[in-house]
Amino acid sequence: MQLTGLEIDGFRNLRLLRLVPSPSFNVFIGDNGAGKTNLLEAIYFLGRLRSFRASRLEQLIQHGRAQAAVSATFQQDAMTSRVDLELTPQGRRVKVDGKGPGRIGDYCSRFQVVLFTPEDVELPRGAPRLRRQLLDRALFNHRPGYLAEAQRLAEVLQRRNAVLHGARGAVPRDLLEPYDRQLAEVGALVACRRRDLVAELGPAFQRILAQLLGVHEAGELRYRSTVPGVDEGADPETASQRYLARLTADRPRDLALRTTTTGPQRDDLLAELDEVRGLRRG
């Protein structure tokens, strides 16, 4: 898919701006504060319906303005689509070819964007949370239904942790069991999705690394999971059964620490070099 036209008005410091990008390569040059990053942020927002810098919509609206607007045309094969986005402090409104976008997951998989910032250089040595987020963003593009699965995982995990956090001593078995079953099911599914994506990316990682270092089989990209069975290639159903048994066995520790200690929220993406294990140490 190619961005063929862009119009921005009131987004951060960008007043009325119209742009027809080159079909091949585009370079934006300007003084500090001129709005280069704001332009990229507006494009990213079109694809993800969220900012990579701001958590509140009012931060994206130009001072003194009631709203901001971003519109774009995209072309894929012989099909052309138009997206119109309106931002107010109260919310966002988006239309695709004049209609509502339907499910957010379907929308994001249709208008795919890849963002690379200077902070991404720290990914190999940064916190595991950053690498999990990287995998999840890739899966949002790769598998439309994954957004709902990730949201379900976050919801169930939050509820289970709320029970654990409020516990004083033992928790009745029937209070945690429903969350254990739900977490085992969706947690195993998410972990297997991530693992399979990493396996799919592995050959490309090895090929690019070999080109950079001039050595074949120079390294490995792998997913390390705390969900039992995932590292051994178990399918989601088998991993779910093992994960449920682990959650039950780990309940005393989880109660003591008041949080869920095993699951996709503890997993990691490892990039390793032969003979020099430590792009990200396990």
PDB file of C-alpha atoms in Angstrom:
ATOM      1  CA  MET A   1       0.000   0.000   0.000  1.00  0.00           C
ATOM      2  CA  GLN A   2       1.283   3.450  -0.942  1.00  0.00           C
ATOM      3  CA  LEU A   3       0.464   6.854   0.513  1.00  0.00           C
ATOM      4  CA  THR A   4      -0.437   9.039  -2.482  1.00  0.00           C
ATOM      5  CA  GLY A   5      -1.781  12.186  -0.847  1.00  0.00           C
ATOM      6  CA  LEU A   6      -1.821  13.833   2.572  1.00  0.00           C
ATOM      7  CA  GLU A   7      -3.592  16.858   4.064  1.00  0.00           C
ATOM      8  CA  ILE A   8      -3.061  18.044   7.640  1.00  0.00           C
ATOM      9  CA  ASP A   9      -4.651  20.954   9.480  1.00  0.00           C
ATOM     10  CA  GLY A  10      -4.211  21.789  13.156  1.00  0.00           C
ATOM     11  CA  PHE A  11      -2.182  18.726  14.077  1.00  0.00           C
ATOM     12  CA  ARG A  12       0.417  19.942  16.609  1.00  0.00           C
ATOM     13  CA  ASN A  13       2.203  22.899  14.966  1.00  0.00           C
ATOM     14  CA  LEU A  14       1.137  21.987  11.435  1.00  0.00           C
ATOM     15  CA  ARG A  15      -1.301  24.389   9.857  1.00  0.00           C
ATOM     16  CA  LEU A  16      -2.870  23.643   6.502  1.00  0.00           C
ATOM     17  CA  LEU A  17      -0.404  21.339   4.764  1.00  0.00           C
ATOM     18  CA  ARG A  18      -0.873  19.421   1.533  1.00  0.00           C
ATOM     19  CA  LEU A  19       1.631  16.842   0.369  1.00  0.00           C
ATOM     20  CA  VAL A  20       1.922  14.502  -2.595  1.00  0.00           C
ATOM     21  CA  PRO A  21       4.694  12.052  -1.618  1.00  0.00           C
ATOM     22  CA  SER A  22       7.117  10.580  -4.098  1.00  0.00           C
ATOM     23  CA  PRO A  23       6.237   6.967  -4.956  1.00  0.00           C
ATOM     24  CA  SER A  24       9.764   5.828  -4.111  1.00  0.00           C
ATOM     25  CA  PHE A  25      11.627   7.728  -1.391  1.00  0.00           C
ATOM     26  CA  ASN A  26      10.942  10.878   0.625  1.00  0.00           C
ATOM     27  CA  VAL A  27      13.280  12.988   2.760  1.00  0.00           C
ATOM     28  CA  PHE A  28      11.973  15.809   4.949  1.00  0.00           C
ATOM     29  CA  ILE A  29      14.431  18.570   5.830  1.00  0.00           C
ATOM     30  CA  GLY A  30      13.828  21.490   8.172  1.00  0.00           C
ATOM     31  CA  ASP A  31      14.971  23.378  11.232  1.00  0.00           C
ATOM     32  CA  ASN A  32      14.473  21.994  14.727  1.00  0.00           C
ATOM     33  CA  GLY A  33      10.864  22.467  15.732  1.00  0.00           C
ATOM     34  CA  ALA A  34       9.671  22.945  12.161  1.00  0.00           C
ATOM     35  CA  GLY A  35       7.366  19.921  12.412  1.00  0.00           C
ATOM     36  CA  LYS A  36       9.205  17.050  10.707  1.00  0.00           C
ATOM     37  CA  THR A  37       8.419  14.577  13.489  1.00  0.00           C
ATOM     38  CA  ASN A  38       4.881  15.939  13.760  1.00  0.00           C
ATOM     39  CA  LEU A  39       4.352  15.106  10.097  1.00  0.00           C
ATOM     40  CA  LEU A  40       5.509  11.531  10.664  1.00  0.00           C
ATOM     41  CA  GLU A  41       3.366  11.312  13.785  1.00  0.00           C
ATOM     42  CA  ALA A  42       0.283  12.334  11.802  1.00  0.00           C
ATOM     43  CA  ILE A  43       0.966   9.586   9.241  1.00  0.00           C
ATOM     44  CA  TYR A  44       1.534   7.066  12.028  1.00  0.00           C
ATOM     45  CA  PHE A  45      -1.732   8.106  13.671  1.00  0.00           C
ATOM     46  CA  LEU A  46      -3.575   7.403  10.421  1.00  0.00           C
ATOM     47  CA  GLY A  47      -2.287   3.842  10.443  1.00  0.00           C
ATOM     48  CA  ARG A  48      -2.513   3.036  14.160  1.00  0.00           C
ATOM     49  CA  LEU A  49      -5.166   5.499  15.413  1.00  0.00           C
ATOM     50  CA  ARG A  50      -2.847   6.440  18.249  1.00  0.00           C
ATOM     51  CA  SER A  51       0.297   8.499  18.742  1.00  0.00           C
ATOM     52  CA  PHE A  52       3.753   7.135  19.435  1.00  0.00           C
ATOM     53  CA  ARG A  53       4.545  10.204  21.575  1.00  0.00           C
ATOM     54  CA  ALA A  54       1.363  11.399  23.292  1.00  0.00           C
ATOM     55  CA  SER A  55      -1.159   9.668  25.519  1.00  0.00           C
ATOM     56  CA  ARG A  56      -3.845  12.389  25.370  1.00  0.00           C
ATOM     57  CA  LEU A  57      -5.562  13.605  22.228  1.00  0.00           C
ATOM     58  CA  GLU A  58      -5.501  17.251  23.306  1.00  0.00           C
ATOM     59  CA  GLN A  59      -1.718  17.153  23.077  1.00  0.00           C
ATOM     60  CA  LEU A  60      -2.048  16.589  19.328  1.00  0.00           C
ATOM     61  CA  ILE A  61      -4.312  19.576  18.667  1.00  0.00           C
ATOM     62  CA  GLN A  62      -2.742  22.930  17.877  1.00  0.00           C
ATOM     63  CA  HIS A  63      -2.995  25.465  20.689  1.00  0.00           C
ATOM     64  CA  GLY A  64      -6.079  27.606  20.273  1.00  0.00           C
ATOM     65  CA  ARG A  65      -7.786  25.148  17.932  1.00  0.00           C
ATOM     66  CA  ALA A  66     -10.863  23.081  18.787  1.00  0.00           C
ATOM     67  CA  GLN A  67      -9.874  20.165  16.578  1.00  0.00           C
ATOM     68  CA  ALA A  68      -7.311  18.765  14.183  1.00  0.00           C
ATOM     69  CA  ALA A  69      -7.856  17.001  10.888  1.00  0.00           C
ATOM     70  CA  VAL A  70      -5.722  14.559   8.909  1.00  0.00           C
ATOM     71  CA  SER A  71      -6.782  13.125   5.557  1.00  0.00           C
ATOM     72  CA  ALA A  72      -4.941  10.829   3.194  1.00  0.00           C
ATOM     73  CA  THR A  73      -5.347   8.774   0.050  1.00  0.00           C
ATOM     74  CA  PHE A  74      -3.807   5.319  -0.268  1.00  0.00           C
ATOM     75  CA  GLN A  75      -3.384   3.122  -3.302  1.00  0.00           C
ATOM     76  CA  GLN A  76      -2.995  -0.636  -3.346  1.00  0.00           C
ATOM     77  CA  ASP A  77      -2.852  -2.326  -6.726  1.00  0.00           C
ATOM     78  CA  ALA A  78      -5.598  -0.582  -8.693  1.00  0.00           C
ATOM     79  CA  MET A  79      -7.680   0.342  -5.634  1.00  0.00           C
ATOM     80  CA  THR A  80      -7.635   3.819  -4.080  1.00  0.00           C
ATOM     81  CA  SER A  81      -8.914   4.534  -0.554  1.00  0.00           C
ATOM     82  CA  ARG A  82      -9.395   7.778   1.346  1.00  0.00           C
ATOM     83  CA  VAL A  83      -9.119   8.133   5.126  1.00  0.00           C
ATOM     84  CA  ASP A  84     -10.468  11.165   6.986  1.00  0.00           C
ATOM     85  CA  LEU A  85      -9.510  11.611  10.628  1.00  0.00           C
ATOM     86  CA  GLU A  86     -10.847  14.248  13.009  1.00  0.00           C
ATOM     87  CA  LEU A  87      -9.398  14.769  16.490  1.00  0.00           C
ATOM     88  CA  THR A  88     -10.989  16.616  19.395  1.00  0.00           C
ATOM     89  CA  PRO A  89     -10.132  16.518  23.104  1.00  0.00           C
ATOM     90  CA  GLN A  90     -13.155  14.261  23.552  1.00  0.00           C
ATOM     91  CA  GLY A  91     -12.174  11.642  20.996  1.00  0.00           C
ATOM     92  CA  ARG A  92     -11.361  10.732  17.429  1.00  0.00           C
ATOM     93  CA  ARG A  93     -13.579  10.143  14.440  1.00  0.00           C
ATOM     94  CA  VAL A  94     -12.333   8.250  11.413  1.00  0.00           C
ATOM     95  CA  LYS A  95     -13.940   7.408   8.095  1.00  0.00           C
ATOM     96  CA  VAL A  96     -12.712   5.182   5.269  1.00  0.00           C
ATOM     97  CA  ASP A  97     -14.195   6.152   1.931  1.00  0.00           C
ATOM     98  CA  GLY A  98     -16.905   8.051   3.804  1.00  0.00           C
ATOM     99  CA  LYS A  99     -17.895   5.188   6.112  1.00  0.00           C
ATOM    100  CA  GLY A 100     -17.000   4.002   9.591  1.00  0.00           C
ATOM    101  CA  PRO A 101     -13.890   1.803   9.751  1.00  0.00           C
ATOM    102  CA  GLY A 102     -15.522  -1.239  11.339  1.00  0.00           C
ATOM    103  CA  ARG A 103     -13.287  -3.180  13.718  1.00  0.00           C
ATOM    104  CA  ILE A 104     -10.096  -1.398  14.750  1.00  0.00           C
ATOM    105  CA  GLY A 105      -8.030  -4.543  14.197  1.00  0.00           C
ATOM    106  CA  ASP A 106      -9.196  -4.799  10.587  1.00  0.00           C
ATOM    107  CA  TYR A 107      -8.482  -1.112  10.033  1.00  0.00           C
ATOM    108  CA  CYS A 108      -4.927  -1.278  11.411  1.00  0.00           C
ATOM    109  CA  SER A 109      -4.113  -4.363   9.367  1.00  0.00           C
ATOM    110  CA  ARG A 110      -5.287  -2.573   6.234  1.00  0.00           C
ATOM    111  CA  PHE A 111      -3.265   0.616   6.694  1.00  0.00           C
ATOM    112  CA  GLN A 112       0.083  -0.725   7.788  1.00  0.00           C
ATOM    113  CA  VAL A 113       2.845   1.560   9.045  1.00  0.00           C
ATOM    114  CA  VAL A 114       6.293   0.741  10.402  1.00  0.00           C
ATOM    115  CA  LEU A 115       7.936   3.253  12.719  1.00  0.00           C
ATOM    116  CA  PHE A 116      11.616   3.451  13.554  1.00  0.00           C
ATOM    117  CA  THR A 117      12.883   6.070  15.982  1.00  0.00           C
ATOM    118  CA  PRO A 118      16.309   6.692  17.551  1.00  0.00           C
ATOM    119  CA  GLU A 119      15.010   5.120  20.763  1.00  0.00           C
ATOM    120  CA  ASP A 120      14.560   1.795  18.948  1.00  0.00           C
ATOM    121  CA  VAL A 121      18.338   1.374  18.858  1.00  0.00           C
ATOM    122  CA  GLU A 122      18.105   0.511  22.563  1.00  0.00           C
ATOM    123  CA  LEU A 123      15.647  -2.344  21.982  1.00  0.00           C
ATOM    124  CA  PRO A 124      18.199  -5.201  22.195  1.00  0.00           C
ATOM    125  CA  ARG A 125      19.439  -4.113  25.626  1.00  0.00           C
ATOM    126  CA  GLY A 126      16.336  -2.397  26.929  1.00  0.00           C
ATOM    127  CA  ALA A 127      13.544  -3.804  29.067  1.00  0.00           C
ATOM    128  CA  PRO A 128      11.784  -6.985  27.831  1.00  0.00           C
ATOM    129  CA  ARG A 129       8.529  -5.010  27.792  1.00  0.00           C
ATOM    130  CA  LEU A 130       9.817  -3.015  24.811  1.00  0.00           C
ATOM    131  CA  ARG A 131      10.557  -6.154  22.813  1.00  0.00           C
ATOM    132  CA  ARG A 132       7.153  -7.628  23.628  1.00  0.00           C
ATOM    133  CA  GLN A 133       5.567  -4.418  22.383  1.00  0.00           C
ATOM    134  CA  LEU A 134       7.594  -4.673  19.180  1.00  0.00           C
ATOM    135  CA  LEU A 135       6.305  -8.195  18.565  1.00  0.00           C
ATOM    136  CA  ASP A 136       2.744  -7.188  19.349  1.00  0.00           C
ATOM    137  CA  ARG A 137       2.860  -4.237  16.935  1.00  0.00           C
ATOM    138  CA  ALA A 138       4.164  -6.546  14.214  1.00  0.00           C
ATOM    139  CA  LEU A 139       1.379  -9.041  14.906  1.00  0.00           C
ATOM    140  CA  PHE A 140      -1.271  -6.305  14.744  1.00  0.00           C
ATOM    141  CA  ASN A 141      -0.223  -5.871  11.101  1.00  0.00           C
ATOM    142  CA  HIS A 142       0.411  -9.542  10.390  1.00  0.00           C
ATOM    143  CA  ARG A 143      -2.728 -11.055  11.942  1.00  0.00           C
ATOM    144  CA  PRO A 144      -5.898  -8.899  12.078  1.00  0.00           C
ATOM    145  CA  GLY A 145      -7.480 -10.855  14.939  1.00  0.00           C
ATOM    146  CA  TYR A 146      -4.454 -10.506  17.185  1.00  0.00           C
ATOM    147  CA  LEU A 147      -5.466  -7.086  18.524  1.00  0.00           C
ATOM    148  CA  ALA A 148      -8.576  -8.578  20.141  1.00  0.00           C
ATOM    149  CA  GLU A 149      -6.523 -11.452  21.555  1.00  0.00           C
ATOM    150  CA  ALA A 150      -3.940  -9.081  23.071  1.00  0.00           C
ATOM    151  CA  GLN A 151      -6.677  -6.891  24.526  1.00  0.00           C
ATOM    152  CA  ARG A 152      -8.340  -9.942  26.054  1.00  0.00           C
ATOM    153  CA  LEU A 153      -5.045 -11.005  27.633  1.00  0.00           C
ATOM    154  CA  ALA A 154      -4.543  -7.554  29.165  1.00  0.00           C
ATOM    155  CA  GLU A 155      -8.096  -7.544  30.523  1.00  0.00           C
ATOM    156  CA  VAL A 156      -7.931 -10.982  32.152  1.00  0.00           C
ATOM    157  CA  LEU A 157      -4.438 -10.353  33.528  1.00  0.00           C
ATOM    158  CA  GLN A 158      -5.560  -7.069  35.053  1.00  0.00           C
ATOM    159  CA  ARG A 159      -8.513  -8.717  36.765  1.00  0.00           C
ATOM    160  CA  ARG A 160      -6.481 -11.616  38.125  1.00  0.00           C
ATOM    161  CA  ASN A 161      -3.829  -9.253  39.435  1.00  0.00           C
ATOM    162  CA  ALA A 162      -6.525  -7.123  41.061  1.00  0.00           C
ATOM    163  CA  VAL A 163      -7.707 -10.162  43.022  1.00  0.00           C
ATOM    164  CA  LEU A 164      -4.141 -11.019  44.016  1.00  0.00           C
ATOM    165  CA  HIS A 165      -3.308  -7.446  44.970  1.00  0.00           C
ATOM    166  CA  GLY A 166      -6.332  -7.144  47.223  1.00  0.00           C
ATOM    167  CA  ALA A 167      -5.761 -10.487  48.892  1.00  0.00           C
ATOM    168  CA  ARG A 168      -5.036 -10.727  52.568  1.00  0.00           C
ATOM    169  CA  GLY A 169      -3.923 -14.284  53.129  1.00  0.00           C
ATOM    170  CA  ALA A 170      -5.589 -17.131  51.228  1.00  0.00           C
ATOM    171  CA  VAL A 171      -7.973 -16.453  48.360  1.00  0.00           C
ATOM    172  CA  PRO A 172     -10.994 -18.721  47.920  1.00  0.00           C
ATOM    173  CA  ARG A 173     -10.261 -21.232  45.188  1.00  0.00           C
ATOM    174  CA  ASP A 174     -13.423 -20.439  43.233  1.00  0.00           C
ATOM    175  CA  LEU A 175     -12.424 -16.758  43.051  1.00  0.00           C
ATOM    176  CA  LEU A 176      -9.209 -17.309  41.113  1.00  0.00           C
ATOM    177  CA  GLU A 177     -10.108 -20.394  39.090  1.00  0.00           C
ATOM    178  CA  PRO A 178     -12.219 -18.588  36.439  1.00  0.00           C
ATOM    179  CA  TYR A 179      -9.387 -16.141  35.777  1.00  0.00           C
ATOM    180  CA  ASP A 180      -6.852 -18.968  35.718  1.00  0.00           C
ATOM    181  CA  ARG A 181      -8.807 -20.784  33.004  1.00  0.00           C
ATOM    182  CA  GLN A 182      -9.272 -17.634  30.925  1.00  0.00           C
ATOM    183  CA  LEU A 183      -5.642 -16.577  31.344  1.00  0.00           C
ATOM    184  CA  ALA A 184      -4.379 -20.048  30.435  1.00  0.00           C
ATOM    185  CA  GLU A 185      -6.403 -20.037  27.225  1.00  0.00           C
ATOM    186  CA  VAL A 186      -5.649 -16.550  25.916  1.00  0.00           C
ATOM    187  CA  GLY A 187      -2.133 -16.426  27.392  1.00  0.00           C
ATOM    188  CA  ALA A 188      -1.071 -19.614  25.628  1.00  0.00           C
ATOM    189  CA  LEU A 189      -2.586 -18.351  22.370  1.00  0.00           C
ATOM    190  CA  VAL A 190      -0.726 -15.024  22.537  1.00  0.00           C
ATOM    191  CA  ALA A 191       2.573 -16.712  23.417  1.00  0.00           C
ATOM    192  CA  CYS A 192       2.216 -19.161  20.516  1.00  0.00           C
ATOM    193  CA  ARG A 193       1.361 -16.337  18.107  1.00  0.00           C
ATOM    194  CA  ARG A 194       4.508 -14.471  19.119  1.00  0.00           C
ATOM    195  CA  ARG A 195       6.648 -17.608  18.939  1.00  0.00           C
ATOM    196  CA  ASP A 196       5.404 -18.451  15.447  1.00  0.00           C
ATOM    197  CA  LEU A 197       6.089 -14.917  14.216  1.00  0.00           C
ATOM    198  CA  VAL A 198       9.637 -15.025  15.567  1.00  0.00           C
ATOM    199  CA  ALA A 199      10.168 -18.378  13.841  1.00  0.00           C
ATOM    200  CA  GLU A 200       8.928 -16.825  10.610  1.00  0.00           C
ATOM    201  CA  LEU A 201      11.296 -13.857  10.998  1.00  0.00           C
ATOM    202  CA  GLY A 202      14.275 -16.014  11.981  1.00  0.00           C
ATOM    203  CA  PRO A 203      15.614 -16.811   8.479  1.00  0.00           C
ATOM    204  CA  ALA A 204      15.492 -13.133   7.458  1.00  0.00           C
ATOM    205  CA  PHE A 205      17.290 -12.168  10.679  1.00  0.00           C
ATOM    206  CA  GLN A 206      20.038 -14.725  10.012  1.00  0.00           C
ATOM    207  CA  ARG A 207      20.378 -13.651   6.384  1.00  0.00           C
ATOM    208  CA  ILE A 208      20.702  -9.944   7.213  1.00  0.00           C
ATOM    209  CA  LEU A 209      23.070 -10.612  10.108  1.00  0.00           C
ATOM    210  CA  ALA A 210      25.253 -12.775   7.866  1.00  0.00           C
ATOM    211  CA  GLN A 211      25.407  -9.975   5.305  1.00  0.00           C
ATOM    212  CA  LEU A 212      26.461  -7.498   7.974  1.00  0.00           C
ATOM    213  CA  LEU A 213      29.084  -9.745   9.588  1.00  0.00           C
ATOM    214  CA  GLY A 214      30.169 -11.724   6.543  1.00  0.00           C
ATOM    215  CA  VAL A 215      29.580 -15.016   8.369  1.00  0.00           C
ATOM    216  CA  HIS A 216      26.849 -17.571   7.712  1.00  0.00           C
ATOM    217  CA  GLU A 217      24.652 -18.676  10.628  1.00  0.00           C
ATOM    218  CA  ALA A 218      25.983 -15.771  12.661  1.00  0.00           C
ATOM    219  CA  GLY A 219      23.105 -15.587  15.095  1.00  0.00           C
ATOM    220  CA  GLU A 220      19.631 -16.588  16.142  1.00  0.00           C
ATOM    221  CA  LEU A 221      16.337 -14.868  16.856  1.00  0.00           C
ATOM    222  CA  ARG A 222      14.090 -16.724  19.269  1.00  0.00           C
ATOM    223  CA  TYR A 223      11.166 -16.260  21.604  1.00  0.00           C
ATOM    224  CA  ARG A 224      11.661 -17.270  25.228  1.00  0.00           C
ATOM    225  CA  SER A 225       8.389 -17.989  26.963  1.00  0.00           C
ATOM    226  CA  THR A 226       7.437 -18.640  30.560  1.00  0.00           C
ATOM    227  CA  VAL A 227       4.270 -20.374  29.342  1.00  0.00           C
ATOM    228  CA  PRO A 228       5.009 -24.118  29.659  1.00  0.00           C
ATOM    229  CA  GLY A 229       5.342 -25.926  26.352  1.00  0.00           C
ATOM    230  CA  VAL A 230       5.629 -22.883  24.111  1.00  0.00           C
ATOM    231  CA  ASP A 231       9.421 -23.110  23.810  1.00  0.00           C
ATOM    232  CA  GLU A 232       9.092 -26.798  22.893  1.00  0.00           C
ATOM    233  CA  GLY A 233       6.701 -26.033  20.034  1.00  0.00           C
ATOM    234  CA  ALA A 234       3.451 -27.017  21.754  1.00  0.00           C
ATOM    235  CA  ASP A 235       0.185 -26.006  20.078  1.00  0.00           C
ATOM    236  CA  PRO A 236      -2.039 -23.445  21.869  1.00  0.00           C
ATOM    237  CA  GLU A 237      -4.346 -26.102  23.331  1.00  0.00           C
ATOM    238  CA  THR A 238      -1.511 -28.143  24.831  1.00  0.00           C
ATOM    239  CA  ALA A 239       0.256 -25.023  26.087  1.00  0.00           C
ATOM    240  CA  SER A 240      -3.007 -23.833  27.653  1.00  0.00           C
ATOM    241  CA  GLN A 241      -3.379 -27.062  29.645  1.00  0.00           C
ATOM    242  CA  ARG A 242       0.194 -26.843  30.902  1.00  0.00           C
ATOM    243  CA  TYR A 243      -0.165 -23.151  31.691  1.00  0.00           C
ATOM    244  CA  LEU A 244      -3.286 -23.800  33.761  1.00  0.00           C
ATOM    245  CA  ALA A 245      -1.384 -26.389  35.807  1.00  0.00           C
ATOM    246  CA  ARG A 246       1.459 -23.916  36.319  1.00  0.00           C
ATOM    247  CA  LEU A 247      -0.917 -21.151  37.445  1.00  0.00           C
ATOM    248  CA  THR A 248      -2.390 -23.505  40.016  1.00  0.00           C
ATOM    249  CA  ALA A 249       1.032 -24.581  41.255  1.00  0.00           C
ATOM    250  CA  ASP A 250       2.301 -20.983  41.391  1.00  0.00           C
ATOM    251  CA  ARG A 251      -0.691 -19.662  43.300  1.00  0.00           C
ATOM    252  CA  PRO A 252       1.108 -19.452  46.697  1.00  0.00           C
ATOM    253  CA  ARG A 253       3.949 -17.451  45.130  1.00  0.00           C
ATOM    254  CA  ASP A 254       1.526 -15.209  43.231  1.00  0.00           C
ATOM    255  CA  LEU A 255      -0.382 -14.546  46.456  1.00  0.00           C
ATOM    256  CA  ALA A 256       2.827 -13.703  48.280  1.00  0.00           C
ATOM    257  CA  LEU A 257       3.953 -11.293  45.555  1.00  0.00           C
ATOM    258  CA  ARG A 258       0.405 -10.137  44.745  1.00  0.00           C
ATOM    259  CA  THR A 259       0.931 -10.458  40.996  1.00  0.00           C
ATOM    260  CA  THR A 260       0.906 -13.084  38.249  1.00  0.00           C
ATOM    261  CA  THR A 261       4.475 -14.321  37.911  1.00  0.00           C
ATOM    262  CA  THR A 262       4.137 -16.577  34.851  1.00  0.00           C
ATOM    263  CA  GLY A 263       2.757 -15.778  31.425  1.00  0.00           C
ATOM    264  CA  PRO A 264       3.214 -13.788  28.207  1.00  0.00           C
ATOM    265  CA  GLN A 265       3.705 -10.615  30.243  1.00  0.00           C
ATOM    266  CA  ARG A 266       7.032 -12.143  31.382  1.00  0.00           C
ATOM    267  CA  ASP A 267       8.232 -13.433  28.021  1.00  0.00           C
ATOM    268  CA  ASP A 268      11.116 -12.049  25.981  1.00  0.00           C
ATOM    269  CA  LEU A 269      12.498 -11.803  22.470  1.00  0.00           C
ATOM    270  CA  LEU A 270      16.146 -12.856  22.308  1.00  0.00           C
ATOM    271  CA  ALA A 271      18.602 -11.846  19.593  1.00  0.00           C
ATOM    272  CA  GLU A 272      21.827 -13.799  20.025  1.00  0.00           C
ATOM    273  CA  LEU A 273      25.165 -13.870  18.237  1.00  0.00           C
ATOM    274  CA  ASP A 274      27.154 -17.077  17.928  1.00  0.00           C
ATOM    275  CA  GLU A 275      30.013 -17.128  20.446  1.00  0.00           C
ATOM    276  CA  VAL A 276      28.762 -13.814  21.831  1.00  0.00           C
ATOM    277  CA  ARG A 277      25.487 -14.526  23.553  1.00  0.00           C
ATOM    278  CA  GLY A 278      24.339 -11.194  24.790  1.00  0.00           C
ATOM    279  CA  LEU A 279      22.633  -8.915  22.321  1.00  0.00           C
ATOM    280  CA  ARG A 280      20.043  -9.711  24.928  1.00  0.00           C
ATOM    281  CA  ARG A 281      21.099 -12.054  27.706  1.00  0.00           C
ATOM    282  CA  GLY A 282      18.674 -14.635  28.991  1.00  0.00           C
TER     283      GLY A 282
END
